[in-house]
Amino acid sequence: MLRKILLLPLLLHISLAAFTQSGSFIKGKLVDSLTTEPLAFATIRLESKSQGSMVKGEVADDKGSFQFVGLKDDKYVIKVEYVGYKTRYIEVSYDKASQRLDLGSIALSPSSQQLDVVTVTGIKPNVVATLEKQVFKAEQFEVARGGTATDVLKNIPSVMVNAEGEITVRGSKGFLILVNGKPSQIDAATILSQIPANTIEKIEMITAPSAKYDADGKAGIINIVTKTGTNDGLSLTTNVQYGLPRLKAYENATEPLRYGADATLNYRKGKWDVTVSGNYLKNDIAGRREGDVYTIINNVLTQFPSDGERSLKRDNYGARASVIYTISKSDELSAGVYLGARDQYRTADIYYRNNTKTNLLTNQVVGRTQYFNPNLVLKSGEFKVLNLDYTHKFKNASTLSVSGLYENALIDGFTKNSNININNLRDTLQYTLNTGSNPLQALRLKADYEKQIGIGKLSLGYQYRQQNQEGVFVYSDKNGNNQPLVVNPAFTANVAIYNRIHGLYAQYAGKYKKLEFSSGMRYENALREFTDDRGGQPNDLKLSNLFPSANLLYDMGKDLRLKAAYSRRVQRSTNNELNPYPEREHSETLEQGDPNIRPEFVGIYELGLTKDFKKVSLYWNVYRQQITDIVNRVNSVYNDTILNRIYTNAGKARLMGSEIGVTISLVKKLKIFVGGNVYNLKIKGTLFDKSVVVNSQGWVYSINSNLNYQISPTLSTQFNLSYLSARNTAQGEDSRFYQPNFSVKKSFMNNKMSVSLLWQNTSFGKMKVNEQRISTWGSNFYTTTNYIQETNIFLLNLSYSFNKTDRKTKLPSSEFGEREF
């Protein structure tokens, strides 16, 4: 039965293709005659020379490619039109002997050769919408210059980043990261922090992915496309950043340091294309936290308000290299290596000045203490990746691609937590030490086949993923200065996790008149094994699931397009979320996972439209997500001053929302982009063997806006505002959070060099910028923490580019290890 189900979509696709056309086509790719840069979205008309009438019309895709299918024997004239370029006419003869006619690259000449003095005054939308994605150019977000991919993403309407650096897409932390189209099962915050912002060409938001993509990521996919190398010869791009001294003291033990540099060198000649890239970024953040917690055990109320330092010291290193060798017109081989490292120290030196115990039956205070709690957490990761790819183009224009990726990673760290006499800092009342080491081995193998059949392209593929990770977690504690550290066996264990996935997919995508479409089915067989050294039986989870998808885009004319989409996705837990042995996150919290946790499955439904006017461009989407076994991080009482934070399934959830992006250019030199997202999240279920009922619902909205003003041809300024409203969680609420940013950029040497001044987290007076309160509560506890992070950060950024860049750089990235950081 299963075999029949898997064959069904393939048979449907082949039948449809055979019915529509015989596989004939004329295709080509439009490029700039001077730079060979692809010309996206140009208009192409196919006219019959004998009849003198138009036969078909097409619009090139975002890579400049176009294709006409289902043609009769005739002599044709292809008319290509593109704003700012001379119209070009191409005559072709088409008969049975040339049913598959590839015109290759078609060069268009600019209408004026004085390109250095041409000023383009028409509107350039901040976003381009296609069949299954929205595309955002990274260059439009000047406030992110010198930062990381996270700083770029903050400007996109469907993306939200809170005070803790937690990234969500349409309210969900579950999304898949691609780097230049390659899947990465990684932790978003980690990989995004490893990619310099100025190396990013564009961000593609794929909110209802088709079957050819991995099924992972319940909120869809973010594809990061890096900038490109020179066409022939040598190109270099560099960026240096320096942070000015802080303006406001946060009573932190050390001063925050901010500086970094990155460079990409590309050489292309003949059959060789070589790229090397390196980056370093130190980006410390000063700040404080204010908290209040109470617990109730046996009618005794324990309250312990707190305040103190909460700062981050962060170092990111990365080195990448890739070599592409064109064996022949039909064969290409590429290899890459990635070496990365990341260290993050989180300091939380907290004062508990009024820890009070009250008997609720008598309302009498039965105890009062105070203490100082220094807490230091280190998360460290080293990543080594090797990849090898091969592509073959057959004579019938079909292609076969095979690739392999191997990763070795070491992820470790510690948590040091002390309770010290507030009147004598040499008197240690209690000390705990958590250490963890997670060596990882991972392998990915993949094969994809594509063939033009009828009015579209048939894609078939297989994927194999394997991941082995062995963790050694040791929890030691002591009471008093003169006591030895003793291992606590209840919180200490060696664990091993094995993940394996087989994936198959079939997809058919094409265009018929004004309708673009794709339809496909993906099948995945997954195995997850969890074992520890406690002698118990292995905890296995076996899954066999189908993931259908469908996308439609209809051109209504007059620059109005409508789309509809459906996609089924899965969100798998990280290995850290499976580990049941608690870690002392800080004085108030133990954190642990659940080896029985189930993946989240979600159905995504989406409708949308795009419309371009003379000076306004907009896109608008409405969406719905139906989620089963939603995973939440929830709290319960461990003892009078410690809450137990557990990752667990919290039931079902329904998310309904809408997002809109508008680009406005009503006056010369001024362009405004305003994006917004609003959704309603409803969670209903139970926790802890039905002992806690979850029934939470609330509205959440966010606003991302950019105002760009071109003061002169070489001087520009930008203001940006990101705002996130309060939002409900399974057990509480996160308050509003907002970040304004401002930048000024000056260019020199015909735009080869630029200097920027960035003013991040812009704040005046008592504005609560970069500040967020996170609260949770239950029948016997309440906790609220206000995170107050640094404002008015000033950065100087110097960028230099040698030789024009216009092709995608295929640099490798971490596939598995950074996800577990």
PDB file of C-alpha atoms in Angstrom, residues 533-760:
ATOM      1  CA  ASP A 533      24.335   4.689  30.950  1.00  0.00           C
ATOM      2  CA  ARG A 534      21.605   4.082  33.523  1.00  0.00           C
ATOM      3  CA  GLY A 535      20.952   0.613  32.140  1.00  0.00           C
ATOM      4  CA  GLY A 536      17.448   1.255  30.879  1.00  0.00           C
ATOM      5  CA  GLN A 537      15.947   0.226  27.568  1.00  0.00           C
ATOM      6  CA  PRO A 538      16.723   2.461  24.567  1.00  0.00           C
ATOM      7  CA  ASN A 539      14.055   5.047  23.869  1.00  0.00           C
ATOM      8  CA  ASP A 540      13.194   4.695  20.169  1.00  0.00           C
ATOM      9  CA  LEU A 541      10.892   6.768  17.976  1.00  0.00           C
ATOM     10  CA  LYS A 542      10.089   5.490  14.497  1.00  0.00           C
ATOM     11  CA  LEU A 543       8.167   7.674  12.057  1.00  0.00           C
ATOM     12  CA  SER A 544       6.934   7.186   8.511  1.00  0.00           C
ATOM     13  CA  ASN A 545       5.211  10.249   7.064  1.00  0.00           C
ATOM     14  CA  LEU A 546       4.028  11.856   3.823  1.00  0.00           C
ATOM     15  CA  PHE A 547       4.466  15.579   3.200  1.00  0.00           C
ATOM     16  CA  PRO A 548       2.349  16.899   0.295  1.00  0.00           C
ATOM     17  CA  SER A 549       2.697  20.417  -1.107  1.00  0.00           C
ATOM     18  CA  ALA A 550       1.036  22.589  -3.741  1.00  0.00           C
ATOM     19  CA  ASN A 551       1.674  26.150  -4.956  1.00  0.00           C
ATOM     20  CA  LEU A 552      -0.274  28.266  -7.463  1.00  0.00           C
ATOM     21  CA  LEU A 553       0.454  31.773  -8.802  1.00  0.00           C
ATOM     22  CA  TYR A 554      -1.887  33.460 -11.291  1.00  0.00           C
ATOM     23  CA  ASP A 555      -1.043  36.643 -13.210  1.00  0.00           C
ATOM     24  CA  MET A 556      -4.194  38.805 -13.363  1.00  0.00           C
ATOM     25  CA  GLY A 557      -2.498  41.443 -15.516  1.00  0.00           C
ATOM     26  CA  LYS A 558      -1.747  45.077 -14.689  1.00  0.00           C
ATOM     27  CA  ASP A 559       0.978  43.936 -12.249  1.00  0.00           C
ATOM     28  CA  LEU A 560      -1.494  42.047 -10.034  1.00  0.00           C
ATOM     29  CA  ARG A 561      -0.723  38.434  -9.071  1.00  0.00           C
ATOM     30  CA  LEU A 562      -2.611  36.048  -6.787  1.00  0.00           C
ATOM     31  CA  LYS A 563      -1.218  32.964  -5.086  1.00  0.00           C
ATOM     32  CA  ALA A 564      -2.364  30.003  -2.987  1.00  0.00           C
ATOM     33  CA  ALA A 565      -0.251  27.369  -1.232  1.00  0.00           C
ATOM     34  CA  TYR A 566      -0.350  24.344   1.064  1.00  0.00           C
ATOM     35  CA  SER A 567       2.555  22.544   2.731  1.00  0.00           C
ATOM     36  CA  ARG A 568       2.882  19.931   5.462  1.00  0.00           C
ATOM     37  CA  ARG A 569       5.958  20.293   7.695  1.00  0.00           C
ATOM     38  CA  VAL A 570       7.623  18.753  10.750  1.00  0.00           C
ATOM     39  CA  GLN A 571       9.618  20.284  13.609  1.00  0.00           C
ATOM     40  CA  ARG A 572      12.021  17.838  15.263  1.00  0.00           C
ATOM     41  CA  SER A 573      13.511  18.504  18.678  1.00  0.00           C
ATOM     42  CA  THR A 574      17.202  19.225  19.132  1.00  0.00           C
ATOM     43  CA  ASN A 575      19.277  16.745  21.116  1.00  0.00           C
ATOM     44  CA  ASN A 576      19.437  19.205  24.034  1.00  0.00           C
ATOM     45  CA  GLU A 577      15.653  19.094  24.259  1.00  0.00           C
ATOM     46  CA  LEU A 578      15.818  15.300  24.631  1.00  0.00           C
ATOM     47  CA  ASN A 579      18.312  15.197  27.518  1.00  0.00           C
ATOM     48  CA  PRO A 580      16.329  14.460  30.731  1.00  0.00           C
ATOM     49  CA  TYR A 581      19.206  15.222  33.147  1.00  0.00           C
ATOM     50  CA  PRO A 582      18.887  18.769  34.586  1.00  0.00           C
ATOM     51  CA  GLU A 583      21.392  21.563  34.118  1.00  0.00           C
ATOM     52  CA  ARG A 584      21.661  24.365  36.685  1.00  0.00           C
ATOM     53  CA  GLU A 585      20.877  27.168  34.250  1.00  0.00           C
ATOM     54  CA  HIS A 586      21.129  29.728  37.068  1.00  0.00           C
ATOM     55  CA  SER A 587      20.234  30.042  40.746  1.00  0.00           C
ATOM     56  CA  GLU A 588      16.480  29.962  40.150  1.00  0.00           C
ATOM     57  CA  THR A 589      16.288  27.348  37.416  1.00  0.00           C
ATOM     58  CA  LEU A 590      17.042  23.764  36.505  1.00  0.00           C
ATOM     59  CA  GLU A 591      16.611  23.031  32.813  1.00  0.00           C
ATOM     60  CA  GLN A 592      16.035  19.617  31.247  1.00  0.00           C
ATOM     61  CA  GLY A 593      14.550  17.868  28.235  1.00  0.00           C
ATOM     62  CA  ASP A 594      12.310  14.900  27.626  1.00  0.00           C
ATOM     63  CA  PRO A 595      13.448  11.784  25.671  1.00  0.00           C
ATOM     64  CA  ASN A 596       9.780  10.993  24.950  1.00  0.00           C
ATOM     65  CA  ILE A 597       9.098  14.326  23.286  1.00  0.00           C
ATOM     66  CA  ARG A 598       7.259  14.007  19.983  1.00  0.00           C
ATOM     67  CA  PRO A 599       7.912  16.073  16.859  1.00  0.00           C
ATOM     68  CA  GLU A 600       5.489  18.820  15.955  1.00  0.00           C
ATOM     69  CA  PHE A 601       3.548  18.365  12.715  1.00  0.00           C
ATOM     70  CA  VAL A 602       1.973  21.360  11.038  1.00  0.00           C
ATOM     71  CA  GLY A 603      -0.212  22.047   8.050  1.00  0.00           C
ATOM     72  CA  ILE A 604       0.416  25.453   6.437  1.00  0.00           C
ATOM     73  CA  TYR A 605      -2.294  27.163   4.368  1.00  0.00           C
ATOM     74  CA  GLU A 606      -1.566  30.472   2.626  1.00  0.00           C
ATOM     75  CA  LEU A 607      -3.250  32.971   0.271  1.00  0.00           C
ATOM     76  CA  GLY A 608      -1.581  36.097  -1.065  1.00  0.00           C
ATOM     77  CA  LEU A 609      -1.388  38.850  -3.644  1.00  0.00           C
ATOM     78  CA  THR A 610       1.200  41.265  -5.030  1.00  0.00           C
ATOM     79  CA  LYS A 611       0.480  44.555  -6.752  1.00  0.00           C
ATOM     80  CA  ASP A 612       2.836  47.135  -8.281  1.00  0.00           C
ATOM     81  CA  PHE A 613       1.800  50.728  -8.882  1.00  0.00           C
ATOM     82  CA  LYS A 614       3.904  53.558 -10.306  1.00  0.00           C
ATOM     83  CA  LYS A 615       5.287  54.665  -6.946  1.00  0.00           C
ATOM     84  CA  VAL A 616       3.978  51.965  -4.605  1.00  0.00           C
ATOM     85  CA  SER A 617       4.603  48.227  -4.458  1.00  0.00           C
ATOM     86  CA  LEU A 618       2.965  45.834  -1.991  1.00  0.00           C
ATOM     87  CA  TYR A 619       2.488  42.205  -1.072  1.00  0.00           C
ATOM     88  CA  TRP A 620      -0.124  40.771   1.298  1.00  0.00           C
ATOM     89  CA  ASN A 621      -0.432  37.226   2.677  1.00  0.00           C
ATOM     90  CA  VAL A 622      -2.933  35.549   4.980  1.00  0.00           C
ATOM     91  CA  TYR A 623      -1.989  32.221   6.547  1.00  0.00           C
ATOM     92  CA  ARG A 624      -3.074  29.483   8.933  1.00  0.00           C
ATOM     93  CA  GLN A 625      -0.998  26.873  10.752  1.00  0.00           C
ATOM     94  CA  GLN A 626      -2.562  23.799  12.367  1.00  0.00           C
ATOM     95  CA  ILE A 627      -0.030  22.310  14.826  1.00  0.00           C
ATOM     96  CA  THR A 628      -0.146  18.997  16.688  1.00  0.00           C
ATOM     97  CA  ASP A 629       2.054  18.179  19.708  1.00  0.00           C
ATOM     98  CA  ILE A 630       3.342  21.748  19.987  1.00  0.00           C
ATOM     99  CA  VAL A 631       6.530  21.908  22.091  1.00  0.00           C
ATOM    100  CA  ASN A 632       6.833  24.487  24.861  1.00  0.00           C
ATOM    101  CA  ARG A 633       9.366  25.262  27.546  1.00  0.00           C
ATOM    102  CA  VAL A 634       7.282  25.113  30.739  1.00  0.00           C
ATOM    103  CA  ASN A 635       7.956  25.524  34.462  1.00  0.00           C
ATOM    104  CA  SER A 636       7.078  23.600  37.613  1.00  0.00           C
ATOM    105  CA  VAL A 637       8.238  23.928  41.239  1.00  0.00           C
ATOM    106  CA  TYR A 638      11.391  21.932  42.083  1.00  0.00           C
ATOM    107  CA  ASN A 639      11.933  23.333  45.589  1.00  0.00           C
ATOM    108  CA  ASP A 640      11.265  26.575  47.437  1.00  0.00           C
ATOM    109  CA  THR A 641      13.780  28.654  45.420  1.00  0.00           C
ATOM    110  CA  ILE A 642      14.221  26.620  42.224  1.00  0.00           C
ATOM    111  CA  LEU A 643      11.873  26.145  39.277  1.00  0.00           C
ATOM    112  CA  ASN A 644      12.213  23.159  36.958  1.00  0.00           C
ATOM    113  CA  ARG A 645      12.122  24.216  33.297  1.00  0.00           C
ATOM    114  CA  ILE A 646      11.183  21.357  30.970  1.00  0.00           C
ATOM    115  CA  TYR A 647      10.737  21.016  27.225  1.00  0.00           C
ATOM    116  CA  THR A 648       7.563  19.042  26.622  1.00  0.00           C
ATOM    117  CA  ASN A 649       4.582  18.632  24.315  1.00  0.00           C
ATOM    118  CA  ALA A 650       1.766  20.981  25.314  1.00  0.00           C
ATOM    119  CA  GLY A 651      -1.103  19.828  23.079  1.00  0.00           C
ATOM    120  CA  LYS A 652      -2.520  21.348  19.912  1.00  0.00           C
ATOM    121  CA  ALA A 653      -2.195  24.882  18.580  1.00  0.00           C
ATOM    122  CA  ARG A 654      -3.825  26.969  15.915  1.00  0.00           C
ATOM    123  CA  LEU A 655      -2.160  30.053  14.474  1.00  0.00           C
ATOM    124  CA  MET A 656      -3.928  32.440  12.087  1.00  0.00           C
ATOM    125  CA  GLY A 657      -2.324  35.578  10.763  1.00  0.00           C
ATOM    126  CA  SER A 658      -1.663  38.107   8.047  1.00  0.00           C
ATOM    127  CA  GLU A 659       1.431  39.957   6.864  1.00  0.00           C
ATOM    128  CA  ILE A 660       1.901  42.900   4.538  1.00  0.00           C
ATOM    129  CA  GLY A 661       4.854  44.759   3.039  1.00  0.00           C
ATOM    130  CA  VAL A 662       4.592  48.131   1.289  1.00  0.00           C
ATOM    131  CA  THR A 663       7.346  50.015  -0.546  1.00  0.00           C
ATOM    132  CA  ILE A 664       6.560  53.711  -1.125  1.00  0.00           C
ATOM    133  CA  SER A 665       8.540  56.242  -3.157  1.00  0.00           C
ATOM    134  CA  LEU A 666       6.310  59.298  -3.558  1.00  0.00           C
ATOM    135  CA  VAL A 667       9.115  61.862  -3.725  1.00  0.00           C
ATOM    136  CA  LYS A 668      12.578  61.798  -5.230  1.00  0.00           C
ATOM    137  CA  LYS A 669      15.413  60.429  -3.059  1.00  0.00           C
ATOM    138  CA  LEU A 670      13.036  59.138  -0.345  1.00  0.00           C
ATOM    139  CA  LYS A 671      11.930  55.504  -0.092  1.00  0.00           C
ATOM    140  CA  ILE A 672       9.864  54.059   2.750  1.00  0.00           C
ATOM    141  CA  PHE A 673       9.246  50.402   3.490  1.00  0.00           C
ATOM    142  CA  VAL A 674       6.662  49.381   6.073  1.00  0.00           C
ATOM    143  CA  GLY A 675       6.040  45.744   6.914  1.00  0.00           C
ATOM    144  CA  GLY A 676       3.669  44.288   9.439  1.00  0.00           C
ATOM    145  CA  ASN A 677       2.623  40.893  10.747  1.00  0.00           C
ATOM    146  CA  VAL A 678      -0.309  40.064  13.033  1.00  0.00           C
ATOM    147  CA  TYR A 679      -1.427  36.644  14.232  1.00  0.00           C
ATOM    148  CA  ASN A 680      -3.616  34.935  16.807  1.00  0.00           C
ATOM    149  CA  LEU A 681      -2.117  31.933  18.610  1.00  0.00           C
ATOM    150  CA  LYS A 682      -4.312  29.484  20.499  1.00  0.00           C
ATOM    151  CA  ILE A 683      -2.768  26.636  22.529  1.00  0.00           C
ATOM    152  CA  LYS A 684      -4.971  23.977  24.122  1.00  0.00           C
ATOM    153  CA  GLY A 685      -3.776  20.847  25.912  1.00  0.00           C
ATOM    154  CA  THR A 686      -2.313  19.446  29.119  1.00  0.00           C
ATOM    155  CA  LEU A 687       1.101  19.171  30.786  1.00  0.00           C
ATOM    156  CA  PHE A 688       2.735  16.723  33.197  1.00  0.00           C
ATOM    157  CA  ASP A 689       0.374  13.749  32.747  1.00  0.00           C
ATOM    158  CA  LYS A 690      -2.708  16.000  32.556  1.00  0.00           C
ATOM    159  CA  SER A 691      -1.957  17.626  35.907  1.00  0.00           C
ATOM    160  CA  VAL A 692      -1.802  21.087  34.314  1.00  0.00           C
ATOM    161  CA  VAL A 693      -4.385  22.332  31.816  1.00  0.00           C
ATOM    162  CA  VAL A 694      -3.193  24.679  29.057  1.00  0.00           C
ATOM    163  CA  ASN A 695      -5.723  26.992  27.435  1.00  0.00           C
ATOM    164  CA  SER A 696      -3.967  30.094  26.125  1.00  0.00           C
ATOM    165  CA  GLN A 697      -4.960  32.503  23.378  1.00  0.00           C
ATOM    166  CA  GLY A 698      -3.803  35.954  22.343  1.00  0.00           C
ATOM    167  CA  TRP A 699      -3.061  38.399  19.527  1.00  0.00           C
ATOM    168  CA  VAL A 700       0.499  39.318  18.569  1.00  0.00           C
ATOM    169  CA  TYR A 701       1.698  41.892  16.066  1.00  0.00           C
ATOM    170  CA  SER A 702       5.010  43.219  14.825  1.00  0.00           C
ATOM    171  CA  ILE A 703       6.125  46.175  12.692  1.00  0.00           C
ATOM    172  CA  ASN A 704       9.329  46.526  10.668  1.00  0.00           C
ATOM    173  CA  SER A 705       9.952  49.793   8.876  1.00  0.00           C
ATOM    174  CA  ASN A 706      12.808  51.400   6.941  1.00  0.00           C
ATOM    175  CA  LEU A 707      13.115  55.007   5.808  1.00  0.00           C
ATOM    176  CA  ASN A 708      15.900  55.676   3.287  1.00  0.00           C
ATOM    177  CA  TYR A 709      16.946  59.152   2.159  1.00  0.00           C
ATOM    178  CA  GLN A 710      19.578  59.696  -0.522  1.00  0.00           C
ATOM    179  CA  ILE A 711      21.063  63.066   0.489  1.00  0.00           C
ATOM    180  CA  SER A 712      23.470  63.079  -2.468  1.00  0.00           C
ATOM    181  CA  PRO A 713      24.780  60.457  -4.923  1.00  0.00           C
ATOM    182  CA  THR A 714      27.426  59.450  -2.351  1.00  0.00           C
ATOM    183  CA  LEU A 715      25.685  60.236   0.952  1.00  0.00           C
ATOM    184  CA  SER A 716      22.640  58.448   2.360  1.00  0.00           C
ATOM    185  CA  THR A 717      20.885  57.881   5.658  1.00  0.00           C
ATOM    186  CA  GLN A 718      18.483  55.271   6.987  1.00  0.00           C
ATOM    187  CA  PHE A 719      16.171  54.939   9.974  1.00  0.00           C
ATOM    188  CA  ASN A 720      14.797  51.576  11.042  1.00  0.00           C
ATOM    189  CA  LEU A 721      12.266  50.488  13.662  1.00  0.00           C
ATOM    190  CA  SER A 722      11.455  46.922  14.724  1.00  0.00           C
ATOM    191  CA  TYR A 723       8.533  46.527  17.142  1.00  0.00           C
ATOM    192  CA  LEU A 724       7.135  43.318  18.684  1.00  0.00           C
ATOM    193  CA  SER A 725       3.971  43.455  20.765  1.00  0.00           C
ATOM    194  CA  ALA A 726       3.269  41.468  23.920  1.00  0.00           C
ATOM    195  CA  ARG A 727       2.567  37.790  23.227  1.00  0.00           C
ATOM    196  CA  ASN A 728       1.057  34.866  25.086  1.00  0.00           C
ATOM    197  CA  THR A 729       2.915  31.644  25.873  1.00  0.00           C
ATOM    198  CA  ALA A 730       1.762  28.305  27.281  1.00  0.00           C
ATOM    199  CA  GLN A 731       2.157  29.563  30.869  1.00  0.00           C
ATOM    200  CA  GLY A 732       2.435  33.327  30.671  1.00  0.00           C
ATOM    201  CA  GLU A 733       3.331  36.355  28.574  1.00  0.00           C
ATOM    202  CA  ASP A 734       6.290  38.137  27.031  1.00  0.00           C
ATOM    203  CA  SER A 735       6.045  41.937  27.028  1.00  0.00           C
ATOM    204  CA  ARG A 736       6.492  44.262  24.056  1.00  0.00           C
ATOM    205  CA  PHE A 737      10.008  44.753  22.629  1.00  0.00           C
ATOM    206  CA  TYR A 738      11.320  47.362  20.203  1.00  0.00           C
ATOM    207  CA  GLN A 739      14.601  48.526  18.673  1.00  0.00           C
ATOM    208  CA  PRO A 740      15.122  51.745  16.656  1.00  0.00           C
ATOM    209  CA  ASN A 741      18.334  52.079  14.605  1.00  0.00           C
ATOM    210  CA  PHE A 742      19.910  54.862  12.570  1.00  0.00           C
ATOM    211  CA  SER A 743      22.777  54.937  10.039  1.00  0.00           C
ATOM    212  CA  VAL A 744      24.681  57.366   7.813  1.00  0.00           C
ATOM    213  CA  LYS A 745      26.743  56.116   4.861  1.00  0.00           C
ATOM    214  CA  LYS A 746      29.328  57.965   2.727  1.00  0.00           C
ATOM    215  CA  SER A 747      30.768  56.400  -0.439  1.00  0.00           C
ATOM    216  CA  PHE A 748      34.101  57.078  -2.136  1.00  0.00           C
ATOM    217  CA  MET A 749      36.110  55.884  -5.159  1.00  0.00           C
ATOM    218  CA  ASN A 750      33.094  55.332  -7.430  1.00  0.00           C
ATOM    219  CA  ASN A 751      31.305  53.397  -4.671  1.00  0.00           C
ATOM    220  CA  LYS A 752      34.171  50.957  -4.188  1.00  0.00           C
ATOM    221  CA  MET A 753      34.703  52.203  -0.630  1.00  0.00           C
ATOM    222  CA  SER A 754      32.193  53.332   1.970  1.00  0.00           C
ATOM    223  CA  VAL A 755      32.229  54.509   5.575  1.00  0.00           C
ATOM    224  CA  SER A 756      29.165  54.081   7.793  1.00  0.00           C
ATOM    225  CA  LEU A 757      28.212  55.279  11.242  1.00  0.00           C
ATOM    226  CA  LEU A 758      25.659  52.999  12.885  1.00  0.00           C
ATOM    227  CA  TRP A 759      23.581  54.048  15.881  1.00  0.00           C
ATOM    228  CA  GLN A 760      21.949  50.907  17.232  1.00  0.00           C
TER     229      GLN A 760
END
